[in-house]
Coordinates of C-alpha atoms in Angstrom, one line a residue:
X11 CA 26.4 0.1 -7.5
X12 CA 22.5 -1.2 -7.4
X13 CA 20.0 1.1 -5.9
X14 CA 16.6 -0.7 -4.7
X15 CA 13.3 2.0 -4.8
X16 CA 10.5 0.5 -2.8
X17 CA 7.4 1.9 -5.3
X18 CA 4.2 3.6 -3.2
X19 CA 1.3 2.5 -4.5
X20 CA -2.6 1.4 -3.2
X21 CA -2.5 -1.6 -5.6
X22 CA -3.9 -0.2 -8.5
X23 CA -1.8 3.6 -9.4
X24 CA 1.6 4.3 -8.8
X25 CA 2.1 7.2 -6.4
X26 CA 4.2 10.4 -7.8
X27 CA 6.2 10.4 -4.5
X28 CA 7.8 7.2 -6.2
X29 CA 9.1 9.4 -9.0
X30 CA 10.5 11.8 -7.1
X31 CA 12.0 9.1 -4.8
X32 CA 13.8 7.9 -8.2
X33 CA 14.8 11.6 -8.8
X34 CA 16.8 11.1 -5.3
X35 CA 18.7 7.6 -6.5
X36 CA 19.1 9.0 -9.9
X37 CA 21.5 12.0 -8.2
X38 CA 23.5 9.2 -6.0
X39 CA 24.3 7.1 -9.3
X40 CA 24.1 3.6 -10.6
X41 CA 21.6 1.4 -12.1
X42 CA 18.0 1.9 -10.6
X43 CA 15.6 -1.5 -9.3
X44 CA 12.1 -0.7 -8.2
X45 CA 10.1 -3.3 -5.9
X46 CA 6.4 -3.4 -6.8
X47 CA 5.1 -5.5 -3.4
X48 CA 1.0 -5.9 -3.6
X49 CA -1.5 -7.3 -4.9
X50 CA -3.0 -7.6 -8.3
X51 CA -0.1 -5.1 -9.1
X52 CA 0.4 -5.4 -13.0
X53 CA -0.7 -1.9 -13.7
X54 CA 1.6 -0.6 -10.9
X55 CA 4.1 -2.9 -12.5
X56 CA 3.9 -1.4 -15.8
X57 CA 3.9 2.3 -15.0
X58 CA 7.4 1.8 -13.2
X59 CA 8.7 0.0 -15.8
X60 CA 8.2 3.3 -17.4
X61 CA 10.2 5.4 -15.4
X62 CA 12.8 7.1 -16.8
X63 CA 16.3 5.6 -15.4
X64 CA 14.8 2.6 -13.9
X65 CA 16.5 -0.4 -15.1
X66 CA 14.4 -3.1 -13.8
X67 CA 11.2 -3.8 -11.9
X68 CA 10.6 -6.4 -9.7
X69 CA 7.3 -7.7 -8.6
X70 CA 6.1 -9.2 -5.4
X71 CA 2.7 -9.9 -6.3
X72 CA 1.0 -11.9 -3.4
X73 CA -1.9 -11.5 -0.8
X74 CA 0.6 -11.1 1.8
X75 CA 1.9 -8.2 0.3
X76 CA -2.0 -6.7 -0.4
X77 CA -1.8 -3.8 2.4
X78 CA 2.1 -3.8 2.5
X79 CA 2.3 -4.6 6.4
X80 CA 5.7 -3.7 7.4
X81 CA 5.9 -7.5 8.8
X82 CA 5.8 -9.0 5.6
X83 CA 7.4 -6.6 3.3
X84 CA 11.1 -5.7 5.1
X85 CA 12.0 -9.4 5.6
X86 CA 11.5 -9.3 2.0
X87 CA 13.5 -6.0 1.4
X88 CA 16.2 -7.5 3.2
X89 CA 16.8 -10.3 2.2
X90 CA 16.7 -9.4 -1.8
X91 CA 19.5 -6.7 -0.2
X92 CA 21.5 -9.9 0.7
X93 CA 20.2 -13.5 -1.6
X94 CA 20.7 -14.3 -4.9
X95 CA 23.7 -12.3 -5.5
X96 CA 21.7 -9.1 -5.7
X97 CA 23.4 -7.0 -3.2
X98 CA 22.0 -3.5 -3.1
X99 CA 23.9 -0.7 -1.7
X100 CA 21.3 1.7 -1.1
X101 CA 17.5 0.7 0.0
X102 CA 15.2 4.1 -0.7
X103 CA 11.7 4.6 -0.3
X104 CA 9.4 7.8 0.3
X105 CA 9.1 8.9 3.5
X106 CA 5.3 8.2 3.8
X107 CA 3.5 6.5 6.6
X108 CA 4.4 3.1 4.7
X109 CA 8.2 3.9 4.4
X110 CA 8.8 5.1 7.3
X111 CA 6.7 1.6 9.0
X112 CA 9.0 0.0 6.6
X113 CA 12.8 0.9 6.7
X114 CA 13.5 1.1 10.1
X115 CA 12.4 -2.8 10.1
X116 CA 15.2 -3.4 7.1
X117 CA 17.9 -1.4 8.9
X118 CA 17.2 -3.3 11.9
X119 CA 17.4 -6.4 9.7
X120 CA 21.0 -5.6 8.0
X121 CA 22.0 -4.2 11.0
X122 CA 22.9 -0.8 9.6
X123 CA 21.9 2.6 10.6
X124 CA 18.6 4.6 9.2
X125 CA 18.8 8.0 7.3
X126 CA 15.4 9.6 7.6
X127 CA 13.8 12.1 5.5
X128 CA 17.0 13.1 3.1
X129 CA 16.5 16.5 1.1
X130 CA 19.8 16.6 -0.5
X131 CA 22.4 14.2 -2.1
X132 CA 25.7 15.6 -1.7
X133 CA 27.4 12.1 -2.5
X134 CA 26.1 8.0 -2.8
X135 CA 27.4 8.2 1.3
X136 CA 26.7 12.0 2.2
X137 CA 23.2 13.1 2.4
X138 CA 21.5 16.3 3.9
X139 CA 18.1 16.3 6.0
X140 CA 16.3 18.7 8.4
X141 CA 16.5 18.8 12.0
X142 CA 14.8 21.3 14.5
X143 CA 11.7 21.1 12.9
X144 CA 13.5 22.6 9.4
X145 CA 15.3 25.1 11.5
X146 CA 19.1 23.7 10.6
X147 CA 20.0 21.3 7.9
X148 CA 22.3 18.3 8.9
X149 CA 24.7 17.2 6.7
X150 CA 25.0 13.3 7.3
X151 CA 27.5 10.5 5.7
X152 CA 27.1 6.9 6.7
X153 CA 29.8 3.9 6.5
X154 CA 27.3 1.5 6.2
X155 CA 27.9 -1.1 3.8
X156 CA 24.2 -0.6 2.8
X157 CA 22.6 2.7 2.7
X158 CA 18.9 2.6 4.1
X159 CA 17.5 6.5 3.1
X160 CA 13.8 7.7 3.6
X161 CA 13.4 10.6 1.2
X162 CA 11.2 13.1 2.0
X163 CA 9.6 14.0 -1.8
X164 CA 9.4 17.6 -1.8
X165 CA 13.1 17.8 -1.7
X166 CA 13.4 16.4 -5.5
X167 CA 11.8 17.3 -8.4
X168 CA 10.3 14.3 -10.1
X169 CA 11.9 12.3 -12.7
X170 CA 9.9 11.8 -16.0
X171 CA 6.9 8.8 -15.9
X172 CA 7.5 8.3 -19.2
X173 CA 10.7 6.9 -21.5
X174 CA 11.7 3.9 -19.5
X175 CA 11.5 0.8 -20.8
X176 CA 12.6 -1.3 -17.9
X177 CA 12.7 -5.1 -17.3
X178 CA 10.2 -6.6 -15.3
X179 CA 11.0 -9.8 -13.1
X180 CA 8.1 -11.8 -10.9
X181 CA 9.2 -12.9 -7.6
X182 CA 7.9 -15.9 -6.1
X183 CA 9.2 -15.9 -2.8
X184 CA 6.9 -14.8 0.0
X185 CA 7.7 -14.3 3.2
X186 CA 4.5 -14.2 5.7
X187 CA 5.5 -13.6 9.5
X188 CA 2.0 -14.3 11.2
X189 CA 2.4 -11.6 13.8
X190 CA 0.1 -9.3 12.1
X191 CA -2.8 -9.1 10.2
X192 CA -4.7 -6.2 7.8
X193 CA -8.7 -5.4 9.6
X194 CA -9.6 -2.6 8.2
X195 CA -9.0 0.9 6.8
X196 CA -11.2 3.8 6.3
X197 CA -10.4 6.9 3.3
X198 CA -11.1 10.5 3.1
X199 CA -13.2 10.6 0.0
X200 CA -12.7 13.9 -1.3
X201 CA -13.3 15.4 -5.0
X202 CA -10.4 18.0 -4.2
X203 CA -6.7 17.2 -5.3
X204 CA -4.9 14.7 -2.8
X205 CA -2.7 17.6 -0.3
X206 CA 0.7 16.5 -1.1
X207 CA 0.1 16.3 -5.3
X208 CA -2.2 19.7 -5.2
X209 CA 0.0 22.1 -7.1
X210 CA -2.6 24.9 -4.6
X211 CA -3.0 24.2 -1.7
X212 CA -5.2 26.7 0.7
X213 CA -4.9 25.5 4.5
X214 CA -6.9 27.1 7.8
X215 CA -5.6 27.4 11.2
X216 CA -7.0 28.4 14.6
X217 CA -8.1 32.0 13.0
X218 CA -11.1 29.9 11.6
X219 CA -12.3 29.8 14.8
X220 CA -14.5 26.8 14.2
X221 CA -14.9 23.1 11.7
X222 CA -18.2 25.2 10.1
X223 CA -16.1 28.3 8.9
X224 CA -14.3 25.9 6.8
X225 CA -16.8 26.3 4.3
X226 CA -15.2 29.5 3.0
X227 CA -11.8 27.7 2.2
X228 CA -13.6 24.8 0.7
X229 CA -15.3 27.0 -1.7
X230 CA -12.0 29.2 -2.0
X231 CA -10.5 25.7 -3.0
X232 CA -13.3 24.9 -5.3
X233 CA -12.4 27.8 -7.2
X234 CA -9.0 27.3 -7.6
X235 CA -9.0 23.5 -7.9
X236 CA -7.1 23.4 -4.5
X237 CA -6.5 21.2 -1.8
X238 CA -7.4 22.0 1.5
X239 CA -5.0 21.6 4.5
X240 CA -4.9 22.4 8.3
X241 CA -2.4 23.6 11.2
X242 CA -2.4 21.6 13.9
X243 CA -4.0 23.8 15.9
X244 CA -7.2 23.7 14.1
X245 CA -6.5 19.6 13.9
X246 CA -6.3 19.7 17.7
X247 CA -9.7 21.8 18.3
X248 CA -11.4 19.4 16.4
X249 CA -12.1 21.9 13.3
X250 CA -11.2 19.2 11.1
X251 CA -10.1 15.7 10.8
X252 CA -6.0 14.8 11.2
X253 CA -5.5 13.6 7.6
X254 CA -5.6 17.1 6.3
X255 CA -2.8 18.3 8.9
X256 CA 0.1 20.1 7.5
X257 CA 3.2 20.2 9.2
X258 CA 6.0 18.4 11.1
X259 CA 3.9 15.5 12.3
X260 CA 1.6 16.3 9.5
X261 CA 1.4 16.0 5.4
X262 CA 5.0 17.5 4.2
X263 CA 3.4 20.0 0.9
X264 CA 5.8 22.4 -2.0
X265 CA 2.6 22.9 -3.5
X266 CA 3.2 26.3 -6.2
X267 CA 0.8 28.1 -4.4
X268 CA -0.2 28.1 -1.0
X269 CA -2.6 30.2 1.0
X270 CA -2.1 29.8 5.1
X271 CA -5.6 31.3 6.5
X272 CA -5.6 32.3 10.3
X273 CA -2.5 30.4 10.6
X274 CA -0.1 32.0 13.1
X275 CA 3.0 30.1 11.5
X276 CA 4.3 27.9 14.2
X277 CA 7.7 26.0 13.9
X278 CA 5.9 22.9 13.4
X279 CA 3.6 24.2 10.5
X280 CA 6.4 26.0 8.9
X281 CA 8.5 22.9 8.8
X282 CA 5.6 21.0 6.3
X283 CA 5.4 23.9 4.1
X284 CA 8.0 26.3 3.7
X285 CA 9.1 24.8 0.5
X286 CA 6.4 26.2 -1.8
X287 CA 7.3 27.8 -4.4
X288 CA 4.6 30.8 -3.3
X289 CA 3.3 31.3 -0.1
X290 CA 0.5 33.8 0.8
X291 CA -0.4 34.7 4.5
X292 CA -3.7 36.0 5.3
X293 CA -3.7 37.4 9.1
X294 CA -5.3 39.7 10.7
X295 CA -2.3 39.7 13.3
X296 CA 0.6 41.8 11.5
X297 CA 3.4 40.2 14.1
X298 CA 2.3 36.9 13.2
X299 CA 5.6 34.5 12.1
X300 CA 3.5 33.5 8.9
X301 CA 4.7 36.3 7.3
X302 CA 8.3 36.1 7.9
X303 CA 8.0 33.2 4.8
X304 CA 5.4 34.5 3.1
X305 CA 6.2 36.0 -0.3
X306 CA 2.8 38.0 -0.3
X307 CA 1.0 38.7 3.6
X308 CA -2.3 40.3 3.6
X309 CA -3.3 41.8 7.4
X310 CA -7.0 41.6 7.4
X311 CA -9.9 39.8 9.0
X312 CA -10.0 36.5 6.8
X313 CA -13.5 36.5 6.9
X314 CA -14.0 39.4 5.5
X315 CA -10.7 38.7 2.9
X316 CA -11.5 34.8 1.6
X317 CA -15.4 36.0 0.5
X318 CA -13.7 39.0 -0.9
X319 CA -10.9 36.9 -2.8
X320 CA -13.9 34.5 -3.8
X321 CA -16.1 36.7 -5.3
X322 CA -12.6 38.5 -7.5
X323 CA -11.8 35.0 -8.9

């Protein structure tokens, strides 16, 4: 049994959600493959080749594969699944924006069904992922002679980055399909930890009551060399931009720490963060569902709390 990771990468440093994606193929067995598709990707390359429990590493390094559009990458998934004897019997990748553009595309191609967003690996064909929001866990087994799996990283503690000593192996074929093409992109430049590798993450919901109170959780944040997130809510009223949403259609975070400011706790918030390991709720409404999860609740006006909790640290 052959297990093929697609790695997450922006052509230049290996995202962590890879490792913990490994973490999820180590627990179903078998030797470990991870697909490096970019460009210029020798650094990317090397780091995986490092991963402890990855046997080999192959590389798909072409201008095609530069911004990993879903077009050009999962013909070429699929068809290392089923060429050059290499037959794979699970395909994983994080479920990011790019693996879940991805998979669906391979499942469609092998003509097997898709399991999204796996927490759990009970066996190499039983898997367990939330539904409702979080609010039930299913527990799933597929029959399908290939196993396509999105794994949602918070569910698996990362494997170590360092102690491999994997094989790397170029590929040459390229498979381009025309029907798209990369114009542009545009990214959050921010000197605070990315949201779903900040080990603290302090996140704002409608309570702020506006984008300019925001201040006092980006100094908060400062202080404790956080990341800021949102609820939707406050994404919605325009306090601040979507890319620092937290929640069910948002950023999935299991930050060690996190502090949920004027958030009331809705299902769909909940859902992207309940895993930390510590939550704190600051509210200045005691009924509010926040602290049903929170391991610490404070009831007080935040803006009289975060200043407070500033000034103590």
């Amino acid at each position: 049994m052959t297990i093929l990771v697609i790695a997450e990468h922006d052509n230049k440093v290996l995202a962590p959600a890879t490792l913990n994606t490994v973490a999820a193929a180590v627990k179903i067995g078998g030797d470990i493959h991870v697909l490096v598709a970019g460009l210029g990707v020798g650094i990317v390359a090397e780091a995986s080749a490092k991963i402890l429990g990855v046997a080999k590493v192959l590389v798909a390094d072409n201008a095609v594969y530069a911004h990993l559009l879903p077009e050009n990458v999962a013909p070429l998934i699929a068809n290392l699944v089923i060429e050059q004897n290499t037959i794979y019997s699970h395909v994983l990748a994080c479920a990011t924006s790019n693996g879940k553009n991805i998979l669906p595309r391979v499942a469609a191609a092998l003509d097997v069904d898709q399991i999204s967003e796996i927490i759990s690996v009970q066996s190499a064909d039983t898997f367990k992922r939330p539904i409702y929001a979080g609010n039930a866990i299913a527990t799933v087994q597929s029959n399908a002679s290939v196993k396509v799996i999105t794994v949602r990283a918070t569910g698996f503690d990362p494997v170590a980055a360092e102690g491999g000593s994997a094989l790397i192996e170029a590929i040459t074929t390229v498979y381009e399909s025309g029907k798209s093409c990369f114009v542009d992109e545009v990214l959050a430049k921010s000197d605070r930890p990315e949201l779903t590798a900040a080990r603290i993450v302090v996140s704002g919901g409608r309570g702020m009551q506006n984008g300019d109170n925001f201040k006092h959780l980006y100094s908060l944040a400062d202080k404790l060399g956080a990341g800021v997130g949102a609820s939707r809510a406050a994404v919605d009223a325009g306090f601040v931009p979507n890319d620092m949403q937290v929640g069910q259609t948002g950023k999935i975070v299991a930050p060690q720490l996190y502090i949920a400011v004027g958030i009331s706790g809705a299902i769909q918030h909940l859902a992207g963060m309940k895993d930390s390991k510590v939550i704190v709720a600051i509210n200045k409404d005691e009924e509010a569902p926040i602290f049903q999860v929170a391991d610490y609740g404070l009831v007080a006006d935040l803006f009289e709390a975060v200043p407070e909790l500033e000034h103590a640290l």
